[in-house]
Amino acid sequence: TPTPATRAHVDTPSRLDLAVLRVEARAALTQLGWKPAIAQAAVAAALAALGVDATLERLIFESLRRCPMPAG
C-alpha cells in the first residue's frame, strides 16, 4: 500500500499540470473577450488565491471575478 508521503506526491499537481491549467484558463478568458494581459493577470491572481488544488472551472470563475468591470 502507498505511504501517506507517496499519496501526497501523486495528488500534488506537477509544474506542467499547473502550466496547462494557467494556459487553459487564460485562453477561456481571452475567448470571452478579455485582453491577454488582463486575462493573464487575473489568472495569476486567482491561482495564487486558490492554491495548487484549483480545478479549471474554479480557476476560470475566480479569474473572472478579478477582471475589471467593462465600461459602458
Short mmCIF file of N, CA, C and O in Angstrom, two decimals:
data_model
loop_
_atom_site.label_atom_id
_atom_site.label_comp_id
_atom_site.label_asym_id
_atom_site.label_seq_id
_atom_site.Cartn_x
_atom_site.Cartn_y
_atom_site.Cartn_z
N THR A 1 0.85 -1.19 0.00
CA THR A 1 0.00 0.00 0.00
C THR A 1 0.88 1.24 0.00
O THR A 1 1.95 1.25 0.60
N PRO A 2 0.39 2.30 -0.67
CA PRO A 2 1.20 3.52 -0.70
C PRO A 2 1.24 4.20 0.66
O PRO A 2 0.28 4.19 1.40
N THR A 3 2.37 4.79 0.97
CA THR A 3 2.52 5.53 2.21
C THR A 3 1.86 6.89 2.06
O THR A 3 1.63 7.35 0.92
N PRO A 4 1.55 7.60 3.14
CA PRO A 4 0.95 8.94 3.01
C PRO A 4 1.82 9.89 2.20
O PRO A 4 1.31 10.70 1.43
N ALA A 5 3.14 9.77 2.34
CA ALA A 5 4.03 10.64 1.58
C ALA A 5 3.91 10.37 0.08
O ALA A 5 3.91 11.28 -0.73
N THR A 6 3.78 9.10 -0.28
CA THR A 6 3.64 8.74 -1.70
C THR A 6 2.31 9.25 -2.24
O THR A 6 2.25 9.81 -3.33
N ARG A 7 1.24 9.07 -1.48
CA ARG A 7 -0.08 9.54 -1.93
C ARG A 7 -0.08 11.06 -2.08
O ARG A 7 -0.66 11.58 -3.02
N ALA A 8 0.55 11.77 -1.17
CA ALA A 8 0.60 13.23 -1.26
C ALA A 8 1.31 13.66 -2.54
O ALA A 8 0.89 14.60 -3.20
N HIS A 9 2.37 12.95 -2.89
CA HIS A 9 3.11 13.29 -4.10
C HIS A 9 2.27 13.04 -5.34
O HIS A 9 2.28 13.82 -6.29
N VAL A 10 1.52 11.96 -5.35
CA VAL A 10 0.70 11.62 -6.51
C VAL A 10 -0.43 12.62 -6.67
O VAL A 10 -0.79 13.01 -7.78
N ASP A 11 -1.01 13.10 -5.56
CA ASP A 11 -2.13 14.02 -5.61
C ASP A 11 -1.70 15.46 -5.93
O ASP A 11 -2.52 16.26 -6.34
N THR A 12 -0.45 15.78 -5.73
CA THR A 12 0.04 17.13 -5.97
C THR A 12 0.25 17.34 -7.47
O THR A 12 0.94 16.55 -8.11
N PRO A 13 -0.35 18.41 -8.02
CA PRO A 13 -0.17 18.64 -9.45
C PRO A 13 1.29 19.02 -9.77
O PRO A 13 1.94 19.68 -8.98
N SER A 14 1.75 18.59 -10.92
CA SER A 14 3.11 18.91 -11.35
C SER A 14 3.16 20.33 -11.87
O SER A 14 2.13 20.98 -12.09
N ARG A 15 4.35 20.81 -12.11
CA ARG A 15 4.51 22.14 -12.70
C ARG A 15 3.87 22.19 -14.07
O ARG A 15 3.29 23.21 -14.45
N LEU A 16 3.95 21.08 -14.80
CA LEU A 16 3.32 21.02 -16.12
C LEU A 16 1.80 21.11 -15.99
O LEU A 16 1.15 21.84 -16.74
N ASP A 17 1.23 20.39 -15.02
CA ASP A 17 -0.22 20.47 -14.80
C ASP A 17 -0.66 21.90 -14.51
O ASP A 17 -1.67 22.37 -15.04
N LEU A 18 0.09 22.60 -13.66
CA LEU A 18 -0.25 23.98 -13.32
C LEU A 18 -0.10 24.90 -14.53
O LEU A 18 -0.91 25.81 -14.72
N ALA A 19 0.92 24.67 -15.34
CA ALA A 19 1.11 25.49 -16.54
C ALA A 19 -0.03 25.29 -17.52
O ALA A 19 -0.56 26.25 -18.09
N VAL A 20 -0.46 24.04 -17.70
CA VAL A 20 -1.59 23.74 -18.59
C VAL A 20 -2.86 24.40 -18.05
O VAL A 20 -3.64 24.99 -18.80
N LEU A 21 -3.06 24.33 -16.75
CA LEU A 21 -4.23 24.94 -16.12
C LEU A 21 -4.25 26.45 -16.37
O LEU A 21 -5.27 27.03 -16.74
N ARG A 22 -3.08 27.10 -16.20
CA ARG A 22 -2.99 28.55 -16.44
C ARG A 22 -3.29 28.88 -17.90
O ARG A 22 -4.03 29.82 -18.18
N VAL A 23 -2.73 28.12 -18.83
CA VAL A 23 -2.93 28.38 -20.26
C VAL A 23 -4.39 28.20 -20.64
O VAL A 23 -4.97 29.03 -21.36
N GLU A 24 -5.02 27.13 -20.14
CA GLU A 24 -6.43 26.89 -20.48
C GLU A 24 -7.34 27.96 -19.90
O GLU A 24 -8.27 28.42 -20.56
N ALA A 25 -7.08 28.38 -18.68
CA ALA A 25 -7.90 29.43 -18.06
C ALA A 25 -7.71 30.76 -18.79
O ALA A 25 -8.68 31.48 -19.06
N ARG A 26 -6.46 31.07 -19.14
CA ARG A 26 -6.19 32.31 -19.86
C ARG A 26 -6.86 32.29 -21.23
O ARG A 26 -7.45 33.29 -21.66
N ALA A 27 -6.82 31.15 -21.91
CA ALA A 27 -7.47 31.02 -23.21
C ALA A 27 -8.98 31.21 -23.10
O ALA A 27 -9.61 31.85 -23.94
N ALA A 28 -9.57 30.66 -22.04
CA ALA A 28 -11.01 30.81 -21.83
C ALA A 28 -11.38 32.28 -21.67
O ALA A 28 -12.36 32.75 -22.26
N LEU A 29 -10.59 33.02 -20.90
CA LEU A 29 -10.89 34.44 -20.69
C LEU A 29 -10.70 35.24 -21.98
O LEU A 29 -11.51 36.13 -22.27
N THR A 30 -9.67 34.95 -22.75
CA THR A 30 -9.48 35.69 -24.00
C THR A 30 -10.57 35.35 -25.01
O THR A 30 -10.99 36.21 -25.77
N GLN A 31 -11.06 34.12 -24.99
CA GLN A 31 -12.16 33.75 -25.88
C GLN A 31 -13.45 34.46 -25.48
O GLN A 31 -14.33 34.69 -26.31
N LEU A 32 -13.55 34.82 -24.22
CA LEU A 32 -14.71 35.59 -23.75
C LEU A 32 -14.56 37.08 -24.04
O LEU A 32 -15.48 37.85 -23.78
N GLY A 33 -13.40 37.48 -24.56
CA GLY A 33 -13.23 38.87 -24.98
C GLY A 33 -12.27 39.70 -24.16
O GLY A 33 -12.04 40.87 -24.47
N TRP A 34 -11.70 39.13 -23.12
CA TRP A 34 -10.74 39.88 -22.32
C TRP A 34 -9.41 39.96 -23.06
O TRP A 34 -9.01 39.02 -23.74
N LYS A 35 -8.70 41.07 -22.88
CA LYS A 35 -7.37 41.22 -23.49
C LYS A 35 -6.41 40.25 -22.80
O LYS A 35 -6.55 39.96 -21.61
N PRO A 36 -5.42 39.74 -23.57
CA PRO A 36 -4.49 38.75 -23.00
C PRO A 36 -3.79 39.21 -21.72
O PRO A 36 -3.63 38.42 -20.79
N ALA A 37 -3.40 40.47 -21.64
CA ALA A 37 -2.70 40.95 -20.44
C ALA A 37 -3.62 40.93 -19.22
O ALA A 37 -3.20 40.56 -18.11
N ILE A 38 -4.88 41.31 -19.42
CA ILE A 38 -5.85 41.29 -18.32
C ILE A 38 -6.12 39.85 -17.90
O ILE A 38 -6.17 39.53 -16.71
N ALA A 39 -6.29 38.98 -18.89
CA ALA A 39 -6.56 37.57 -18.60
C ALA A 39 -5.40 36.94 -17.84
O ALA A 39 -5.61 36.21 -16.86
N GLN A 40 -4.18 37.23 -18.25
CA GLN A 40 -3.00 36.66 -17.59
C GLN A 40 -2.91 37.12 -16.14
O GLN A 40 -2.66 36.32 -15.24
N ALA A 41 -3.12 38.41 -15.90
CA ALA A 41 -3.05 38.94 -14.54
C ALA A 41 -4.15 38.35 -13.66
O ALA A 41 -3.92 38.00 -12.50
N ALA A 42 -5.35 38.24 -14.21
CA ALA A 42 -6.47 37.70 -13.45
C ALA A 42 -6.25 36.23 -13.09
O ALA A 42 -6.51 35.81 -11.96
N VAL A 43 -5.74 35.46 -14.04
CA VAL A 43 -5.48 34.04 -13.79
C VAL A 43 -4.37 33.88 -12.75
O VAL A 43 -4.48 33.04 -11.84
N ALA A 44 -3.34 34.67 -12.85
CA ALA A 44 -2.24 34.58 -11.87
C ALA A 44 -2.74 34.91 -10.47
O ALA A 44 -2.40 34.21 -9.50
N ALA A 45 -3.55 35.95 -10.34
CA ALA A 45 -4.08 36.34 -9.03
C ALA A 45 -5.01 35.26 -8.49
O ALA A 45 -4.98 34.93 -7.30
N ALA A 46 -5.85 34.72 -9.35
CA ALA A 46 -6.79 33.68 -8.92
C ALA A 46 -6.06 32.42 -8.49
O ALA A 46 -6.40 31.81 -7.48
N LEU A 47 -5.04 32.02 -9.23
CA LEU A 47 -4.29 30.82 -8.89
C LEU A 47 -3.54 31.02 -7.57
O LEU A 47 -3.47 30.10 -6.75
N ALA A 48 -3.03 32.20 -7.35
CA ALA A 48 -2.34 32.49 -6.08
C ALA A 48 -3.32 32.39 -4.91
O ALA A 48 -2.96 31.89 -3.84
N ALA A 49 -4.54 32.83 -5.12
CA ALA A 49 -5.54 32.78 -4.05
C ALA A 49 -6.07 31.37 -3.82
O ALA A 49 -6.31 30.97 -2.68
N LEU A 50 -6.25 30.60 -4.89
CA LEU A 50 -6.83 29.27 -4.78
C LEU A 50 -5.83 28.21 -4.36
O LEU A 50 -6.19 27.22 -3.73
N GLY A 51 -4.59 28.36 -4.76
CA GLY A 51 -3.58 27.35 -4.47
C GLY A 51 -3.54 26.30 -5.56
O GLY A 51 -4.26 26.37 -6.55
N VAL A 52 -2.70 25.31 -5.37
CA VAL A 52 -2.43 24.32 -6.41
C VAL A 52 -3.54 23.30 -6.59
O VAL A 52 -3.51 22.53 -7.54
N ASP A 53 -4.51 23.27 -5.69
CA ASP A 53 -5.59 22.30 -5.81
C ASP A 53 -6.76 22.82 -6.64
O ASP A 53 -7.82 22.20 -6.66
N ALA A 54 -6.59 23.93 -7.32
CA ALA A 54 -7.67 24.55 -8.09
C ALA A 54 -8.06 23.69 -9.29
O ALA A 54 -7.21 23.11 -9.95
N THR A 55 -9.35 23.63 -9.56
CA THR A 55 -9.84 22.99 -10.79
C THR A 55 -9.91 24.07 -11.86
O THR A 55 -9.93 25.27 -11.57
N LEU A 56 -9.99 23.64 -13.11
CA LEU A 56 -10.08 24.60 -14.21
C LEU A 56 -11.34 25.45 -14.06
O LEU A 56 -11.29 26.67 -14.21
N GLU A 57 -12.45 24.80 -13.75
CA GLU A 57 -13.71 25.54 -13.60
C GLU A 57 -13.61 26.61 -12.52
O GLU A 57 -14.01 27.77 -12.72
N ARG A 58 -13.07 26.25 -11.38
CA ARG A 58 -12.95 27.20 -10.26
C ARG A 58 -11.96 28.30 -10.60
O ARG A 58 -12.16 29.46 -10.24
N LEU A 59 -10.88 27.96 -11.30
CA LEU A 59 -9.88 28.95 -11.68
C LEU A 59 -10.47 29.97 -12.65
O LEU A 59 -10.24 31.17 -12.50
N ILE A 60 -11.26 29.52 -13.60
CA ILE A 60 -11.90 30.46 -14.54
C ILE A 60 -12.87 31.37 -13.79
O ILE A 60 -12.88 32.58 -13.98
N PHE A 61 -13.68 30.78 -12.91
CA PHE A 61 -14.64 31.56 -12.13
C PHE A 61 -13.93 32.63 -11.31
O PHE A 61 -14.31 33.81 -11.34
N GLU A 62 -12.90 32.23 -10.59
CA GLU A 62 -12.17 33.19 -9.75
C GLU A 62 -11.42 34.22 -10.59
O GLU A 62 -11.28 35.37 -10.18
N SER A 63 -10.94 33.82 -11.76
CA SER A 63 -10.25 34.76 -12.65
C SER A 63 -11.22 35.82 -13.15
O SER A 63 -10.88 37.01 -13.21
N LEU A 64 -12.42 35.40 -13.51
CA LEU A 64 -13.42 36.37 -13.98
C LEU A 64 -13.77 37.38 -12.89
O LEU A 64 -14.02 38.55 -13.19
N ARG A 65 -13.77 36.95 -11.66
CA ARG A 65 -14.05 37.86 -10.55
C ARG A 65 -12.95 38.92 -10.43
O ARG A 65 -13.19 39.99 -9.87
N ARG A 66 -11.76 38.64 -10.94
CA ARG A 66 -10.64 39.55 -10.82
C ARG A 66 -10.46 40.43 -12.07
O ARG A 66 -9.57 41.27 -12.10
N CYS A 67 -11.28 40.24 -13.07
CA CYS A 67 -11.23 41.07 -14.27
C CYS A 67 -11.97 42.38 -13.99
O CYS A 67 -13.00 42.38 -13.29
N PRO A 68 -11.50 43.49 -14.55
CA PRO A 68 -12.18 44.77 -14.33
C PRO A 68 -13.57 44.77 -14.98
O PRO A 68 -13.78 44.10 -15.98
N MET A 69 -14.46 45.51 -14.38
CA MET A 69 -15.81 45.65 -14.94
C MET A 69 -15.70 46.37 -16.29
O MET A 69 -14.98 47.35 -16.42
N PRO A 70 -16.43 45.88 -17.31
CA PRO A 70 -16.40 46.56 -18.60
C PRO A 70 -17.04 47.94 -18.51
O PRO A 70 -18.03 48.11 -17.79
N ALA A 71 -16.47 48.87 -19.21
CA ALA A 71 -17.04 50.24 -19.25
C ALA A 71 -18.24 50.23 -20.20
O ALA A 71 -18.24 49.55 -21.22
N GLY A 72 -19.23 50.99 -19.87
CA GLY A 72 -20.32 51.05 -20.83
C GLY A 72 -21.59 51.21 -20.19
O GLY A 72 -22.67 51.25 -20.41
#
